[in-house]
Coordinates of C-alpha atoms and ligand atoms in Angstrom, one line a residue:
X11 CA 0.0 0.0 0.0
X12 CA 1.4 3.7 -0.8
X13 CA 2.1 5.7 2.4
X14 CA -0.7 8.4 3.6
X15 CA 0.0 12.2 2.7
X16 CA 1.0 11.9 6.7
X17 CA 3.5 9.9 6.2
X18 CA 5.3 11.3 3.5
X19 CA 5.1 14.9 4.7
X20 CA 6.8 13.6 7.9
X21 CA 9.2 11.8 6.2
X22 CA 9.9 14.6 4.0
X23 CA 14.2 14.9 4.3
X24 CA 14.5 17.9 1.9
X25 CA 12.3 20.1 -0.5
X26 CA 12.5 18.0 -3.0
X27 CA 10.8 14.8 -1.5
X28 CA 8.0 17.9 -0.3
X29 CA 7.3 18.9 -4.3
X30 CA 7.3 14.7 -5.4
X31 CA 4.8 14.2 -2.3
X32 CA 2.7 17.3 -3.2
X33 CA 2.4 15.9 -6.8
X34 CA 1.2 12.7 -5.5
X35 CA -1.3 14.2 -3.2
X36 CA -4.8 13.2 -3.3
X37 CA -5.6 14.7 0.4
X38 CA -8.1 16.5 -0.6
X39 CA -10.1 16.7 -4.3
X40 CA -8.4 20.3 -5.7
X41 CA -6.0 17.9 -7.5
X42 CA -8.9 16.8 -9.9
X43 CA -9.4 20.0 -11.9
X44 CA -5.7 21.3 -11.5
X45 CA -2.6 21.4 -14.0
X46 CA -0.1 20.3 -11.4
X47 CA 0.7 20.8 -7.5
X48 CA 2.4 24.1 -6.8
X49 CA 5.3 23.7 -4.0
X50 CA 7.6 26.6 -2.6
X51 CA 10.3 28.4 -4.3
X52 CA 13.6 29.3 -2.5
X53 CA 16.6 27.8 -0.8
X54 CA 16.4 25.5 2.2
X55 CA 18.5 28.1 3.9
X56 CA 15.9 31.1 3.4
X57 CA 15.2 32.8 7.2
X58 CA 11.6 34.1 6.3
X59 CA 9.1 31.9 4.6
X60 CA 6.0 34.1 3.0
X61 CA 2.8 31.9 2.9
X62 CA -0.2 32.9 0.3
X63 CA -3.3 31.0 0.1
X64 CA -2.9 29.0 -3.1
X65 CA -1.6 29.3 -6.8
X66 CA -3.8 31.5 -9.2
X67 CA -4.2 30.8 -13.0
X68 CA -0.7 31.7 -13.8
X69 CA 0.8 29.6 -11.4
X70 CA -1.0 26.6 -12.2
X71 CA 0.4 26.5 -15.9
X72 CA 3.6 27.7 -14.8
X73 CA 4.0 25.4 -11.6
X74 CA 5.7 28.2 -9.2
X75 CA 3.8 30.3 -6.9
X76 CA 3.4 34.0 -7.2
X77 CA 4.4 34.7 -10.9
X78 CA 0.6 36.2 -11.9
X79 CA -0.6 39.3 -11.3
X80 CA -0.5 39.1 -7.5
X81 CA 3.1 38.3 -7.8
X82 CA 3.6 40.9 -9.5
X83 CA 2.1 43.3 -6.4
X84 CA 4.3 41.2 -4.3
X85 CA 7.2 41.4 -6.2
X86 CA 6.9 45.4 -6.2
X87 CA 6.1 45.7 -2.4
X88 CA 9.2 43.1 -2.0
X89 CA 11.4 45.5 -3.5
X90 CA 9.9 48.8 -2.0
X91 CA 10.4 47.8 1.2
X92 CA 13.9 46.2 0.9
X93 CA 13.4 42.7 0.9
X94 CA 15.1 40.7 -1.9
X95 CA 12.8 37.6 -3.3
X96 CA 15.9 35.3 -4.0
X97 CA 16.6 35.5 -0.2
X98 CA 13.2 34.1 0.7
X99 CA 11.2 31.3 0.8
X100 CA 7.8 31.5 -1.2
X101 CA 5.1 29.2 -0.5
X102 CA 1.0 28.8 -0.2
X103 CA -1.0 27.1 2.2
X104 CA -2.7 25.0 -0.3
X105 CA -0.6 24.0 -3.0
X106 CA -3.7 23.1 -6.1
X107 CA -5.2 25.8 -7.9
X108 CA -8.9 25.7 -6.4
X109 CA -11.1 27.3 -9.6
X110 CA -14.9 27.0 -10.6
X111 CA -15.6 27.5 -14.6
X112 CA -17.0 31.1 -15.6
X113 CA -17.8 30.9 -19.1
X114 CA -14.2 30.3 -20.4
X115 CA -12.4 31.4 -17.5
X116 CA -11.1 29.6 -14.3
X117 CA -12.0 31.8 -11.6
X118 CA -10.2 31.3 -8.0
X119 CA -12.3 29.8 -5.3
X120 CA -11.3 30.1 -1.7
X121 CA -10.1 27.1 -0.6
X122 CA -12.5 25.2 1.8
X123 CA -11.1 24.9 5.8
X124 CA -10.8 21.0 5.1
X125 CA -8.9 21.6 1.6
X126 CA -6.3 23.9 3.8
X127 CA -6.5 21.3 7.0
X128 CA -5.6 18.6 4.1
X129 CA -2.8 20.9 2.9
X130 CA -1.6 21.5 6.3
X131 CA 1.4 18.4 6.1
X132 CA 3.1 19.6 3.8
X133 CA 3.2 23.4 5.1
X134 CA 4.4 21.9 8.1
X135 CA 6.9 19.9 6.7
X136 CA 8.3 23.0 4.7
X137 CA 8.6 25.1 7.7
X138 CA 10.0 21.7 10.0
X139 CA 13.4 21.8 7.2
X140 CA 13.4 25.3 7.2
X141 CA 12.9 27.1 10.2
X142 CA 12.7 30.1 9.7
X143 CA 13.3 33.4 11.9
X144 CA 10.1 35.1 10.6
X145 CA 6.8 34.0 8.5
X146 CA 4.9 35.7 6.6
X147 CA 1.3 35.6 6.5
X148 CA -0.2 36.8 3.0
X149 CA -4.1 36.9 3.2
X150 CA -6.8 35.3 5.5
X151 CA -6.4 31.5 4.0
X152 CA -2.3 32.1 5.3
X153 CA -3.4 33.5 8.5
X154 CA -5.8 30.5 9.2
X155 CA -3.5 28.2 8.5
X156 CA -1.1 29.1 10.5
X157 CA -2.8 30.7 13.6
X158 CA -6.0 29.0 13.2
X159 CA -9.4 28.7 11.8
X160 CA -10.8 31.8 14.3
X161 CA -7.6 33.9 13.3
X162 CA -8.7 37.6 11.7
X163 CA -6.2 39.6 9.4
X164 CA -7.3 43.0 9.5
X165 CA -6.9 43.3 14.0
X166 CA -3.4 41.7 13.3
X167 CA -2.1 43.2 10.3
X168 CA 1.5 44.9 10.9
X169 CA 2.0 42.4 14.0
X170 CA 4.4 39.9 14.8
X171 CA 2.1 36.8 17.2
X172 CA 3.5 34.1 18.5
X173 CA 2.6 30.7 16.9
X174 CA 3.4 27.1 17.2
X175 CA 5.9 26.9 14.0
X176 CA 8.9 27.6 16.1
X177 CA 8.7 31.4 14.5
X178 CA 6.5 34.9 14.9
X179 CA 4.1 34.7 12.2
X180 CA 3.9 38.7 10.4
X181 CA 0.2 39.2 9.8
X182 CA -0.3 41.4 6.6
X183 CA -3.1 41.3 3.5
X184 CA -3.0 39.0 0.6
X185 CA -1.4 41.1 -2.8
X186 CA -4.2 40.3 -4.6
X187 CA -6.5 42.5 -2.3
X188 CA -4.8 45.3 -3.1
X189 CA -5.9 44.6 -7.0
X190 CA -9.5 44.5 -6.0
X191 CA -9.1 48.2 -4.2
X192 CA -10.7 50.4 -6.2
X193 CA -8.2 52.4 -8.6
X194 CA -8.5 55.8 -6.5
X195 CA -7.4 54.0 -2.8
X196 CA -4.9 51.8 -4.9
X197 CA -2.1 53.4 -3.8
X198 CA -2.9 54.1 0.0
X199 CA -3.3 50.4 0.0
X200 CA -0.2 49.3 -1.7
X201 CA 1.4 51.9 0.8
X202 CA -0.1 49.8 3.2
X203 CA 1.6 46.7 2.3
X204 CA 4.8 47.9 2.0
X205 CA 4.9 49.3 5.4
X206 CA 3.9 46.1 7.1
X207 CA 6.7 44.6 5.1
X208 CA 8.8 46.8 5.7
X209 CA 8.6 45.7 9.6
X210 CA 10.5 42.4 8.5
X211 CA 14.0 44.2 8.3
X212 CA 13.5 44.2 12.0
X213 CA 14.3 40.6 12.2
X214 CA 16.5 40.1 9.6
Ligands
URA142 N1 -2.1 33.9 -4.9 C1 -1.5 33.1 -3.9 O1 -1.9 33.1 -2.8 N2 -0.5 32.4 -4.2 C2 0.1 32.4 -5.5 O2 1.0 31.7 -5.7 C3 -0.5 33.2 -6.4 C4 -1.6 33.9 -6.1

């Protein structure tokens, strides 16, 4: 019999045996309807993980997370506020593109609590070979699944809580928020982002 998802998150010795395991998952049904699994992107050695809530569009054809529009935003606010991608680790809390059809289009679908519980091994086995000084949490999916299914962005945005993961967790919105802003407050809220990002160079 293969091993559980359990098993092979545990056992997970590097990166590498996370992305073959996530390819191979079937812990939940988000695999059906998606290109590929989506791991994390960065070095072993990275000493703050970001966490979004799962790949887009984009990064379902592509297979790396963040490289859509809301990568883009990230990319930008990364940048402004002094933090250098290639020095981090980049990684979702659910790891399948979770869509519904619209006409032609795959629209994004907030993952279900049980699709992020199922998603939750292999999180944790990123962050256990790791361990990182800092994460951060991008969105409301991130923030549950890493503080909890009661945990609320917008009270903790800009601080650093304790959690179980061995790390503070940095609270901040999901990129692709500020997209949905209308056009006038666009900036104010890109502003936004930077600043609470900016708050990492305290650790690092
Ligand atoms: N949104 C996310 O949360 N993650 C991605 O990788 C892309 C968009």
């Amino acid at each position: 019999m293969a091993d559980s998802k359990e098993k092979l998150a545990a056992d997970a010795k590097s990166l590498k045996d996370i992305a073959a395991g996530i390819a191979r998952c079937r812990g939940c049904r988000l695999w059906e309807r998606a290109t590929q699994a989506v791991g994390g992107e960065g070095s072993p050695k990275s000493r703050i993980v970001f966490v979004g809530e799962q790949p887009g569009d984009q990064e379902d054809i592509a297979g790396k997370p963040f490289v859509g529009p809301a990568g883009r935003v990230l990319d930008e606010a990364l940048e402004k506020a002094g933090v250098d991608r290639r020095e981090v680790y980049v990684t979702n809390a659910v790891k399948h593109f979770s869509w519904e059809p619209r006409g032609k289009r795959r629209m994004h679908k907030t993952p279900a609590q049980q699709e992020i519980a199922a998603c939750q091994d292999w999180l944790a086995a990123e962050l256990r070979l790791i361990r990182p000084d800092l994460i951060v949490a991008l969105g409301g999916t991130a923030v549950r699944a890493l503080l909890g299914p009661g945990a609320k962005v917008l009270i903790n945005r800009g601080k650093f809580l304790p959690s179980d993961w061995g790390a503070k967790v940095l609270v901040t919105v999901h990129p692709s928020s500020i997209l949905r802003v209308p056009p006038e407050d666009r900036k104010e809220a890109f502003e936004a982002f930077v600043r609470d990002l900016s708050h990492i160079k305290r650790v690092s």
